[in-house]
Amino acid sequence: MKKFALIGCGKIAGKHAESMTRVGKLAAVCDVVKEKRDAFAENYGANAYDSIENLLQHETEVDVVAVCTPNGLHAEHTIKSLQARKHVLCEKPLCLTVAAAWQIIETEKFCRRKLFVVKSTRYNPLLKALKKAIQENSLGKIYSFHVSCLWNRPDSYYADWRGTLFPDGGTLYTQFSHYIDALLWLLGDVAEVKGFKMNAAHAGSIEFEDTGVAAMHLQNGAMGSLHWSVNSYRKNHEIALTIVAEKGTIRL
């Protein structure tokens, strides 16, 4: 039976714990907040730790570590887990800097362990069908695209670490990284990008933008745009992708 450890016992951790118990055992949990780690430990019959160092030192039989801590701690916790010879499932985003990403990749190679990043949008049935159509050239040449990410996040949402440059990182890390990943997964890498951003409605509660636009030129020749905002009136408005191609136009 596979044994799992959970680093960080916040909101998303519950979904990870439920999945772990379907395929193995949640053996250990870690959180700096005693009430959170104790609650998970009691619910799942796991050992509780106040630091990742203590957990990795004592839980030698754990096979996979799930990193569910705040964004800015993902790199540190992922690297420490890999160095302890554990496979790692890291919540999005993987990290906040390119340098940290390369360090994680090199650590994974050196330690000969597997790193998985949560990119669940790739498993959306419609996106999988679109990916297949693009791979089979059913749409012909891709001309252009637009991604619209319009959500609502009131000031009350930004408590604790949310809203800070570190460890939150910003709107594109916390809210919309799934959809940037989906775009690149479908259409390939970016050759050139230019953008604008501003803090229109959260000047007193966050340290980064709440609205932005970016124009992109992809390596496959397609051009397009991304518009993101957490200022949608009262509720989330949409996550939408439009692709204009030689043999069709698609909007999801």
CSV table of C-alpha atoms in Angstrom, one decimal:
chain,number,residue,atom,x,y,z
A,1,MET,CA,0.0,0.0,0.0
A,2,LYS,CA,1.3,3.4,-1.0
A,3,LYS,CA,1.9,5.8,1.9
A,4,PHE,CA,1.3,9.5,1.5
A,5,ALA,CA,2.3,12.6,3.5
A,6,LEU,CA,0.5,16.0,3.3
A,7,ILE,CA,2.4,19.3,3.7
A,8,GLY,CA,0.0,22.0,4.5
A,9,CYS,CA,-3.5,21.4,5.9
A,10,GLY,CA,-5.5,24.3,4.3
A,11,LYS,CA,-8.6,24.2,2.1
A,12,ILE,CA,-7.2,22.3,-0.9
A,13,ALA,CA,-5.6,19.7,1.4
A,14,GLY,CA,-8.9,18.0,2.0
A,15,LYS,CA,-9.3,17.0,-1.6
A,16,HIS,CA,-5.8,15.6,-1.7
A,17,ALA,CA,-6.4,13.6,1.5
A,18,GLU,CA,-9.6,12.1,0.1
A,19,SER,CA,-7.9,11.0,-3.0
A,20,MET,CA,-5.0,9.5,-1.1
A,21,THR,CA,-7.2,7.3,1.0
A,22,ARG,CA,-8.8,5.9,-2.2
A,23,VAL,CA,-5.5,4.6,-3.4
A,24,GLY,CA,-3.4,4.2,-0.2
A,25,LYS,CA,-2.9,5.6,3.3
A,26,LEU,CA,-2.4,9.1,4.5
A,27,ALA,CA,0.4,8.4,7.0
A,28,ALA,CA,1.5,11.9,8.0
A,29,VAL,CA,0.4,15.5,7.9
A,30,CYS,CA,2.3,18.7,8.6
A,31,ASP,CA,1.1,22.3,9.3
A,32,VAL,CA,2.4,25.1,11.4
A,33,VAL,CA,-1.1,25.6,12.8
A,34,LYS,CA,-1.7,23.0,15.5
A,35,GLU,CA,-5.5,22.9,15.2
A,36,LYS,CA,-5.3,22.2,11.5
A,37,ARG,CA,-2.8,19.4,11.6
A,38,ASP,CA,-4.4,17.8,14.6
A,39,ALA,CA,-7.8,17.8,12.9
A,40,PHE,CA,-6.4,16.1,9.8
A,41,ALA,CA,-4.4,13.6,11.9
A,42,GLU,CA,-7.5,12.6,13.8
A,43,ASN,CA,-9.7,12.3,10.7
A,44,TYR,CA,-7.3,10.1,8.8
A,45,GLY,CA,-5.4,8.3,11.5
A,46,ALA,CA,-2.2,10.1,10.5
A,47,ASN,CA,0.9,11.3,12.4
A,48,ALA,CA,1.0,15.0,12.9
A,49,TYR,CA,4.1,17.2,12.6
A,50,ASP,CA,4.8,20.9,13.0
A,51,SER,CA,7.6,21.1,10.4
A,52,ILE,CA,8.4,19.4,7.1
A,53,GLU,CA,11.9,18.6,8.5
A,54,ASN,CA,10.5,16.6,11.4
A,55,LEU,CA,8.1,14.8,9.1
A,56,LEU,CA,10.7,13.8,6.5
A,57,GLN,CA,13.1,12.7,9.3
A,58,HIS,CA,10.6,10.3,11.0
A,59,GLU,CA,8.4,9.2,8.1
A,60,THR,CA,10.9,7.2,6.2
A,61,GLU,CA,8.3,4.8,4.7
A,62,VAL,CA,6.3,7.5,3.0
A,63,ASP,CA,6.3,7.2,-0.8
A,64,VAL,CA,4.7,10.4,-2.0
A,65,VAL,CA,4.5,13.9,-0.5
A,66,ALA,CA,1.8,16.3,-1.5
A,67,VAL,CA,2.8,20.0,-1.2
A,68,CYS,CA,-0.2,22.1,-0.4
A,69,THR,CA,1.4,25.1,1.4
A,70,PRO,CA,1.3,28.8,0.3
A,71,ASN,CA,2.7,29.4,-3.2
A,72,GLY,CA,6.0,30.9,-2.2
A,73,LEU,CA,6.9,27.8,-0.1
A,74,HIS,CA,6.3,25.3,-2.8
A,75,ALA,CA,9.9,25.4,-4.1
A,76,GLU,CA,11.5,24.9,-0.7
A,77,HIS,CA,9.1,22.1,0.3
A,78,THR,CA,9.3,20.3,-3.0
A,79,ILE,CA,13.1,20.3,-3.0
A,80,LYS,CA,13.3,19.1,0.6
A,81,SER,CA,10.9,16.3,-0.2
A,82,LEU,CA,12.8,15.2,-3.3
A,83,GLN,CA,16.1,15.3,-1.4
A,84,ALA,CA,14.5,13.0,1.1
A,85,ARG,CA,13.9,10.5,-1.8
A,86,LYS,CA,10.1,11.1,-2.0
A,87,HIS,CA,8.0,11.5,-5.1
A,88,VAL,CA,6.2,14.8,-5.0
A,89,LEU,CA,2.8,16.1,-6.0
A,90,CYS,CA,2.9,19.9,-5.9
A,91,GLU,CA,-0.1,22.1,-6.0
A,92,LYS,CA,-0.1,24.9,-8.5
A,93,PRO,CA,1.9,27.0,-9.0
A,94,LEU,CA,5.1,25.1,-8.9
A,95,CYS,CA,7.0,28.1,-7.7
A,96,LEU,CA,7.3,31.9,-8.1
A,97,THR,CA,10.5,32.3,-10.1
A,98,VAL,CA,12.2,30.8,-13.1
A,99,ALA,CA,15.4,30.2,-11.0
A,100,ALA,CA,13.4,28.2,-8.5
A,101,ALA,CA,11.8,26.1,-11.3
A,102,TRP,CA,15.1,25.1,-12.7
A,103,GLN,CA,16.4,24.2,-9.2
A,104,ILE,CA,13.4,22.0,-8.7
A,105,ILE,CA,13.9,20.3,-12.1
A,106,GLU,CA,17.6,19.7,-11.5
A,107,THR,CA,16.8,18.3,-8.0
A,108,GLU,CA,14.3,15.9,-9.4
A,109,LYS,CA,16.8,14.6,-11.9
A,110,PHE,CA,19.6,14.3,-9.4
A,111,CYS,CA,17.4,12.5,-6.8
A,112,ARG,CA,15.8,10.2,-9.4
A,113,ARG,CA,12.3,10.9,-8.2
A,114,LYS,CA,9.1,12.0,-9.9
A,115,LEU,CA,7.6,15.4,-9.6
A,116,PHE,CA,4.0,16.0,-10.6
A,117,VAL,CA,2.3,19.5,-10.7
A,118,VAL,CA,-1.4,19.8,-10.3
A,119,LYS,CA,-2.7,20.9,-13.7
A,120,SER,CA,-6.2,19.4,-13.5
A,121,THR,CA,-7.6,21.6,-16.3
A,122,ARG,CA,-5.8,19.4,-18.8
A,123,TYR,CA,-8.3,16.6,-17.9
A,124,ASN,CA,-11.4,18.7,-18.8
A,125,PRO,CA,-13.2,16.6,-21.5
A,126,LEU,CA,-13.7,19.5,-23.8
A,127,LEU,CA,-10.1,20.6,-23.6
A,128,LYS,CA,-8.9,17.0,-24.2
A,129,ALA,CA,-11.1,16.8,-27.3
A,130,LEU,CA,-9.7,20.2,-28.5
A,131,LYS,CA,-6.2,19.0,-27.9
A,132,LYS,CA,-6.9,15.9,-30.0
A,133,ALA,CA,-8.4,18.0,-32.8
A,134,ILE,CA,-5.3,20.2,-32.9
A,135,GLN,CA,-2.9,17.3,-32.9
A,136,GLU,CA,-4.8,15.7,-35.8
A,137,ASN,CA,-4.8,19.1,-37.7
A,138,SER,CA,-8.6,19.0,-37.9
A,139,LEU,CA,-8.7,22.8,-37.4
A,140,GLY,CA,-5.9,23.5,-39.9
A,141,LYS,CA,-3.7,26.5,-39.2
A,142,ILE,CA,-4.4,28.3,-35.9
A,143,TYR,CA,-4.6,32.0,-36.6
A,144,SER,CA,-5.5,33.6,-33.3
A,145,PHE,CA,-6.9,33.1,-29.8
A,146,HIS,CA,-8.3,34.9,-26.8
A,147,VAL,CA,-8.4,33.8,-23.1
A,148,SER,CA,-10.8,35.6,-20.8
A,149,CYS,CA,-10.4,35.1,-17.0
A,150,LEU,CA,-12.9,37.2,-15.2
A,151,TRP,CA,-13.5,36.3,-11.5
A,152,ASN,CA,-14.6,38.1,-8.4
A,153,ARG,CA,-12.4,38.3,-5.3
A,154,PRO,CA,-13.6,40.8,-2.6
A,155,ASP,CA,-11.2,42.4,-0.2
A,156,SER,CA,-12.4,39.9,2.5
A,157,TYR,CA,-10.8,37.0,0.4
A,158,TYR,CA,-7.4,38.4,0.9
A,159,ALA,CA,-6.6,37.3,4.5
A,160,ASP,CA,-3.5,35.6,5.9
A,161,TRP,CA,-0.9,35.2,3.1
A,162,ARG,CA,-3.3,35.9,0.2
A,163,GLY,CA,-2.7,39.3,-1.4
A,164,THR,CA,1.0,39.5,-0.7
A,165,LEU,CA,3.8,39.5,-3.2
A,166,PHE,CA,5.3,36.7,-1.1
A,167,PRO,CA,4.1,34.1,-0.5
A,168,ASP,CA,1.0,34.6,-2.7
A,169,GLY,CA,2.8,35.9,-5.8
A,170,GLY,CA,-0.1,37.4,-7.6
A,171,THR,CA,-3.3,36.8,-9.5
A,172,LEU,CA,-1.8,34.9,-12.4
A,173,TYR,CA,-0.3,32.4,-9.9
A,174,THR,CA,-3.2,31.9,-7.5
A,175,GLN,CA,-6.2,32.3,-9.7
A,176,PHE,CA,-5.4,31.8,-13.3
A,177,SER,CA,-2.2,29.6,-13.7
A,178,HIS,CA,-4.4,26.7,-14.7
A,179,TYR,CA,-5.7,28.5,-17.8
A,180,ILE,CA,-2.3,29.8,-18.9
A,181,ASP,CA,-1.1,26.2,-18.6
A,182,ALA,CA,-4.0,25.0,-20.7
A,183,LEU,CA,-3.3,27.6,-23.4
A,184,LEU,CA,0.4,26.6,-23.7
A,185,TRP,CA,-0.6,22.9,-23.6
A,186,LEU,CA,-2.9,23.4,-26.5
A,187,LEU,CA,-1.0,25.8,-28.7
A,188,GLY,CA,2.6,25.7,-27.6
A,189,ASP,CA,5.2,28.1,-26.2
A,190,VAL,CA,5.2,31.9,-26.4
A,191,ALA,CA,7.7,33.7,-28.6
A,192,GLU,CA,6.9,37.2,-27.5
A,193,VAL,CA,4.6,38.8,-25.0
A,194,LYS,CA,3.8,42.4,-24.0
A,195,GLY,CA,1.3,43.4,-21.4
A,196,PHE,CA,-0.3,46.0,-19.0
A,197,LYS,CA,-1.5,45.6,-15.5
A,198,MET,CA,-3.1,47.7,-12.8
A,199,ASN,CA,-4.7,47.5,-9.3
A,200,ALA,CA,-8.1,49.0,-10.0
A,201,ALA,CA,-10.2,48.0,-7.0
A,202,HIS,CA,-8.0,46.4,-4.3
A,203,ALA,CA,-5.4,49.1,-3.6
A,204,GLY,CA,-5.8,48.7,0.2
A,205,SER,CA,-5.8,44.9,0.3
A,206,ILE,CA,-3.3,43.4,-2.2
A,207,GLU,CA,0.3,44.1,-3.2
A,208,PHE,CA,-0.1,43.3,-6.9
A,209,GLU,CA,-2.5,43.8,-9.8
A,210,ASP,CA,-6.1,42.9,-9.9
A,211,THR,CA,-6.5,43.4,-13.7
A,212,GLY,CA,-4.2,42.8,-16.7
A,213,VAL,CA,-4.0,42.3,-20.4
A,214,ALA,CA,-1.3,40.6,-22.4
A,215,ALA,CA,-0.7,40.3,-26.1
A,216,MET,CA,1.2,37.2,-27.2
A,217,HIS,CA,2.9,35.9,-30.4
A,218,LEU,CA,3.3,32.1,-30.2
A,219,GLN,CA,6.1,30.1,-31.7
A,220,ASN,CA,3.6,28.4,-34.1
A,221,GLY,CA,2.8,31.8,-35.6
A,222,ALA,CA,-0.6,32.4,-33.9
A,223,MET,CA,-1.2,35.6,-32.0
A,224,GLY,CA,-3.7,36.3,-29.3
A,225,SER,CA,-4.5,37.9,-26.0
A,226,LEU,CA,-5.2,37.2,-22.3
A,227,HIS,CA,-7.5,39.4,-20.2
A,228,TRP,CA,-7.6,38.7,-16.5
A,229,SER,CA,-9.4,40.3,-13.6
A,230,VAL,CA,-10.7,39.6,-10.1
A,231,ASN,CA,-13.1,42.6,-10.3
A,232,SER,CA,-16.1,40.9,-11.9
A,233,TYR,CA,-19.3,42.3,-10.4
A,234,ARG,CA,-20.4,40.2,-7.3
A,235,LYS,CA,-19.5,36.8,-8.8
A,236,ASN,CA,-17.2,34.9,-11.1
A,237,HIS,CA,-18.2,35.8,-14.7
A,238,GLU,CA,-16.3,33.5,-17.0
A,239,ILE,CA,-13.3,31.4,-18.0
A,240,ALA,CA,-13.3,31.4,-21.8
A,241,LEU,CA,-11.0,30.4,-24.6
A,242,THR,CA,-11.7,31.4,-28.2
A,243,ILE,CA,-9.6,29.9,-31.1
A,244,VAL,CA,-9.9,31.2,-34.7
A,245,ALA,CA,-8.4,28.7,-37.1
A,246,GLU,CA,-8.4,27.8,-40.8
A,247,LYS,CA,-11.2,25.3,-40.6
A,248,GLY,CA,-13.2,26.5,-37.7
A,249,THR,CA,-13.8,28.9,-34.8
A,250,ILE,CA,-14.1,27.4,-31.3
A,251,ARG,CA,-15.2,29.0,-28.0
A,252,LEU,CA,-15.1,27.1,-24.8
